[in-house]
């Protein structure tokens, strides 16, 4: 089959080709713009995800540390509760009158009360107070000594406590 192509037909085909090429160029430009927006959005989303991941890791670390501190505090509270119950049972079982209690003093300020001197030494040793840090009661003022144990006895007559071992009286000096 033979087809005869006229000048008008060729002109129409050239016009259609230019129109199609222009349309393809516009479509390609729009596609490039859409791809650029997509890439920018992808980078922004990736950046947000990385920051969120870093923040999550940091919060996880802080939470783990806080949970460890909470666990240690709960354990300490439990140990103190057990000790309080033990001391209550001990006190309920015997009369307090004429019984010696040991007070741990830190630079003269009461720190802790124990049922015996041995309990005081054992407990404070677990908290890092070395055995050589103890100073026996002497003439030095209690405020000058870092750690000192003093024994007190409940005096029912005065409804209070008195020192178990009174220091030896010293001379007040020469009279004028």
mmCIF file of C-alpha atoms in Angstrom:
data_model
loop_
_atom_site.group_PDB
_atom_site.id
_atom_site.type_symbol
_atom_site.label_atom_id
_atom_site.label_comp_id
_atom_site.label_asym_id
_atom_site.label_seq_id
_atom_site.Cartn_x
_atom_site.Cartn_y
_atom_site.Cartn_z
ATOM 1 C CA UNK A 1 0.000 0.000 0.000
ATOM 2 C CA UNK A 2 1.255 3.338 -0.945
ATOM 3 C CA UNK A 3 0.438 6.380 1.040
ATOM 4 C CA UNK A 4 0.792 9.845 -0.213
ATOM 5 C CA UNK A 5 1.810 12.410 2.383
ATOM 6 C CA UNK A 6 0.976 15.990 1.680
ATOM 7 C CA UNK A 7 2.679 19.135 2.811
ATOM 8 C CA UNK A 8 -0.238 19.914 5.101
ATOM 9 C CA UNK A 9 0.077 16.478 6.691
ATOM 10 C CA UNK A 10 3.815 16.963 7.275
ATOM 11 C CA UNK A 11 3.179 20.406 8.751
ATOM 12 C CA UNK A 12 0.516 18.932 11.050
ATOM 13 C CA UNK A 13 2.887 16.132 12.174
ATOM 14 C CA UNK A 14 5.678 18.659 12.862
ATOM 15 C CA UNK A 15 3.249 20.796 14.889
ATOM 16 C CA UNK A 16 2.069 17.738 16.840
ATOM 17 C CA UNK A 17 5.717 16.755 17.489
ATOM 18 C CA UNK A 18 6.586 20.234 18.819
ATOM 19 C CA UNK A 19 3.479 20.233 21.013
ATOM 20 C CA UNK A 20 4.305 16.769 22.358
ATOM 21 C CA UNK A 21 7.943 17.780 22.999
ATOM 22 C CA UNK A 22 6.797 20.936 24.844
ATOM 23 C CA UNK A 23 4.360 18.872 26.903
ATOM 24 C CA UNK A 24 7.101 16.318 27.687
ATOM 25 C CA UNK A 25 9.458 19.150 28.752
ATOM 26 C CA UNK A 26 6.808 20.654 31.068
ATOM 27 C CA UNK A 27 5.965 17.232 32.505
ATOM 28 C CA UNK A 28 9.679 16.473 33.043
ATOM 29 C CA UNK A 29 10.147 19.841 34.856
ATOM 30 C CA UNK A 30 7.144 19.182 37.101
ATOM 31 C CA UNK A 31 8.459 15.681 37.834
ATOM 32 C CA UNK A 32 11.902 17.105 38.713
ATOM 33 C CA UNK A 33 10.312 19.680 41.052
ATOM 34 C CA UNK A 34 8.193 16.972 42.733
ATOM 35 C CA UNK A 35 11.255 14.736 43.107
ATOM 36 C CA UNK A 36 13.225 17.640 44.679
ATOM 37 C CA UNK A 37 10.398 18.307 47.167
ATOM 38 C CA UNK A 38 10.239 14.599 47.958
ATOM 39 C CA UNK A 39 14.007 14.431 48.582
ATOM 40 C CA UNK A 40 13.902 17.530 50.844
ATOM 41 C CA UNK A 41 10.978 16.060 52.810
ATOM 42 C CA UNK A 42 12.835 12.750 53.072
ATOM 43 C CA UNK A 43 15.954 14.489 54.425
ATOM 44 C CA UNK A 44 13.855 16.479 56.917
ATOM 45 C CA UNK A 45 12.028 13.326 58.062
ATOM 46 C CA UNK A 46 15.335 11.448 58.380
ATOM 47 C CA UNK A 47 16.820 14.302 60.425
ATOM 48 C CA UNK A 48 13.769 14.364 62.741
ATOM 49 C CA UNK A 49 13.936 10.589 63.122
ATOM 50 C CA UNK A 50 17.652 10.720 63.991
ATOM 51 C CA UNK A 51 17.053 13.470 66.577
ATOM 52 C CA UNK A 52 14.120 11.526 68.019
ATOM 53 C CA UNK A 53 16.276 8.397 68.222
ATOM 54 C CA UNK A 54 19.080 10.311 69.982
ATOM 55 C CA UNK A 55 16.581 11.867 72.390
ATOM 56 C CA UNK A 56 15.012 8.459 73.040
ATOM 57 C CA UNK A 57 18.430 6.982 73.780
ATOM 58 C CA UNK A 58 19.265 9.847 76.152
ATOM 59 C CA UNK A 59 15.919 9.581 77.921
ATOM 60 C CA UNK A 60 16.387 5.810 78.174
ATOM 61 C CA UNK A 61 19.784 6.310 79.810
ATOM 62 C CA UNK A 62 18.366 8.864 82.253
ATOM 63 C CA UNK A 63 15.441 6.573 83.049
ATOM 64 C CA UNK A 64 17.753 3.610 83.655
ATOM 65 C CA UNK A 65 19.878 5.731 86.013
ATOM 66 C CA UNK A 66 16.785 6.995 87.837
ATOM 67 C CA UNK A 67 15.456 3.440 88.156
ATOM 68 C CA UNK A 68 18.787 2.299 89.618
ATOM 69 C CA UNK A 69 18.714 5.157 92.143
ATOM 70 C CA UNK A 70 15.083 4.380 92.987
ATOM 71 C CA UNK A 71 15.935 0.722 93.497
ATOM 72 C CA UNK A 72 18.839 1.602 95.790
ATOM 73 C CA UNK A 73 16.652 4.008 97.762
ATOM 74 C CA UNK A 74 13.906 1.400 98.088
ATOM 75 C CA UNK A 75 16.436 -1.155 99.281
ATOM 76 C CA UNK A 76 17.809 1.321 101.828
ATOM 77 C CA UNK A 77 14.276 2.081 103.045
ATOM 78 C CA UNK A 78 13.543 -1.616 103.363
ATOM 79 C CA UNK A 79 16.724 -2.186 105.388
ATOM 80 C CA UNK A 80 15.893 0.745 107.663
ATOM 81 C CA UNK A 81 12.330 -0.508 108.102
ATOM 82 C CA UNK A 82 13.646 -3.943 109.074
ATOM 83 C CA UNK A 83 16.075 -2.347 111.528
ATOM 84 C CA UNK A 84 13.309 -0.187 113.033
ATOM 85 C CA UNK A 85 11.080 -3.222 113.484
ATOM 86 C CA UNK A 86 13.926 -5.144 115.080
ATOM 87 C CA UNK A 87 14.693 -2.302 117.469
ATOM 88 C CA UNK A 88 11.001 -1.908 118.347
ATOM 89 C CA UNK A 89 10.715 -5.601 119.124
ATOM 90 C CA UNK A 90 13.867 -5.393 121.174
ATOM 91 C CA UNK A 91 12.601 -2.374 123.083
ATOM 92 C CA UNK A 92 9.168 -3.884 123.649
ATOM 93 C CA UNK A 93 10.776 -7.023 125.031
ATOM 94 C CA UNK A 94 12.805 -5.374 127.777
ATOM 95 C CA UNK A 95 12.666 -2.393 130.065
ATOM 96 C CA UNK A 96 14.425 0.745 128.932
ATOM 97 C CA UNK A 97 15.354 1.774 132.468
ATOM 98 C CA UNK A 98 19.097 1.571 133.147
ATOM 99 C CA UNK A 99 19.684 0.309 129.611
ATOM 100 C CA UNK A 100 22.628 1.731 127.645
ATOM 101 C CA UNK A 101 22.133 3.191 124.189
ATOM 102 C CA UNK A 102 25.007 4.292 121.971
ATOM 103 C CA UNK A 103 24.770 7.577 120.103
ATOM 104 C CA UNK A 104 27.008 8.152 117.114
ATOM 105 C CA UNK A 105 28.139 11.787 117.056
ATOM 106 C CA UNK A 106 29.542 13.498 113.965
ATOM 107 C CA UNK A 107 31.399 16.645 115.048
ATOM 108 C CA UNK A 108 29.252 16.747 118.173
ATOM 109 C CA UNK A 109 25.896 16.417 116.396
ATOM 110 C CA UNK A 110 23.809 13.257 116.973
ATOM 111 C CA UNK A 111 23.875 11.126 113.851
ATOM 112 C CA UNK A 112 22.399 7.713 114.743
ATOM 113 C CA UNK A 113 21.286 5.805 117.846
ATOM 114 C CA UNK A 114 22.269 2.143 118.331
ATOM 115 C CA UNK A 115 21.340 -0.520 120.838
ATOM 116 C CA UNK A 116 25.008 -1.268 121.550
ATOM 117 C CA UNK A 117 28.495 -0.007 120.730
ATOM 118 C CA UNK A 118 29.142 -3.146 118.653
ATOM 119 C CA UNK A 119 26.046 -2.411 116.530
ATOM 120 C CA UNK A 120 27.325 1.132 115.982
ATOM 121 C CA UNK A 121 30.765 -0.048 114.887
ATOM 122 C CA UNK A 122 29.310 -2.761 112.617
ATOM 123 C CA UNK A 123 26.801 -0.444 110.934
ATOM 124 C CA UNK A 124 29.151 2.463 110.368
ATOM 125 C CA UNK A 125 31.847 0.133 109.035
ATOM 126 C CA UNK A 126 29.437 -0.817 106.231
ATOM 127 C CA UNK A 127 29.179 2.887 105.359
ATOM 128 C CA UNK A 128 32.935 3.352 105.044
ATOM 129 C CA UNK A 129 33.924 4.650 108.493
ATOM 130 C CA UNK A 130 37.264 2.931 109.164
ATOM 131 C CA UNK A 131 37.966 1.327 112.518
ATOM 132 C CA UNK A 132 40.742 3.850 113.214
ATOM 133 C CA UNK A 133 38.347 6.799 112.913
ATOM 134 C CA UNK A 134 36.815 6.147 116.332
ATOM 135 C CA UNK A 135 37.970 8.336 119.149
ATOM 136 C CA UNK A 136 37.355 7.258 122.735
ATOM 137 C CA UNK A 137 35.611 9.756 124.980
ATOM 138 C CA UNK A 138 38.276 12.092 126.276
ATOM 139 C CA UNK A 139 38.581 15.652 127.398
ATOM 140 C CA UNK A 140 38.451 17.121 123.885
ATOM 141 C CA UNK A 141 35.200 18.881 123.028
ATOM 142 C CA UNK A 142 32.908 16.607 120.995
ATOM 143 C CA UNK A 143 32.714 19.226 118.234
ATOM 144 C CA UNK A 144 36.412 18.721 117.432
ATOM 145 C CA UNK A 145 36.110 14.981 116.769
ATOM 146 C CA UNK A 146 34.806 13.713 113.402
ATOM 147 C CA UNK A 147 33.215 10.470 114.663
ATOM 148 C CA UNK A 148 32.594 9.620 118.286
ATOM 149 C CA UNK A 149 30.389 7.102 120.083
ATOM 150 C CA UNK A 150 28.901 8.102 123.409
ATOM 151 C CA UNK A 151 26.936 5.776 125.685
ATOM 152 C CA UNK A 152 23.786 7.073 127.366
ATOM 153 C CA UNK A 153 21.619 5.420 130.030
ATOM 154 C CA UNK A 154 17.903 6.003 130.448
ATOM 155 C CA UNK A 155 17.272 7.469 133.873
ATOM 156 C CA UNK A 156 13.681 6.702 134.904
ATOM 157 C CA UNK A 157 13.821 9.174 137.798
ATOM 158 C CA UNK A 158 14.436 12.123 135.499
ATOM 159 C CA UNK A 159 12.569 10.599 132.516
ATOM 160 C CA UNK A 160 15.618 11.318 130.384
ATOM 161 C CA UNK A 161 19.069 10.119 129.445
ATOM 162 C CA UNK A 162 22.407 10.728 131.118
ATOM 163 C CA UNK A 163 25.911 9.942 129.951
ATOM 164 C CA UNK A 164 27.038 6.490 130.980
ATOM 165 C CA UNK A 165 30.660 7.527 131.444
ATOM 166 C CA UNK A 166 31.254 10.958 132.843
ATOM 167 C CA UNK A 167 34.669 12.446 132.055
ATOM 168 C CA UNK A 168 36.967 12.929 134.985
ATOM 169 C CA UNK A 169 36.564 16.396 136.476
ATOM 170 C CA UNK A 170 39.446 18.645 135.588
ATOM 171 C CA UNK A 171 40.843 21.449 137.641
ATOM 172 C CA UNK A 172 39.338 24.830 136.973
ATOM 173 C CA UNK A 173 42.622 26.557 137.541
ATOM 174 C CA UNK A 174 44.144 28.449 140.371
ATOM 175 C CA UNK A 175 41.940 30.669 142.481
ATOM 176 C CA UNK A 176 42.754 34.331 142.240
#
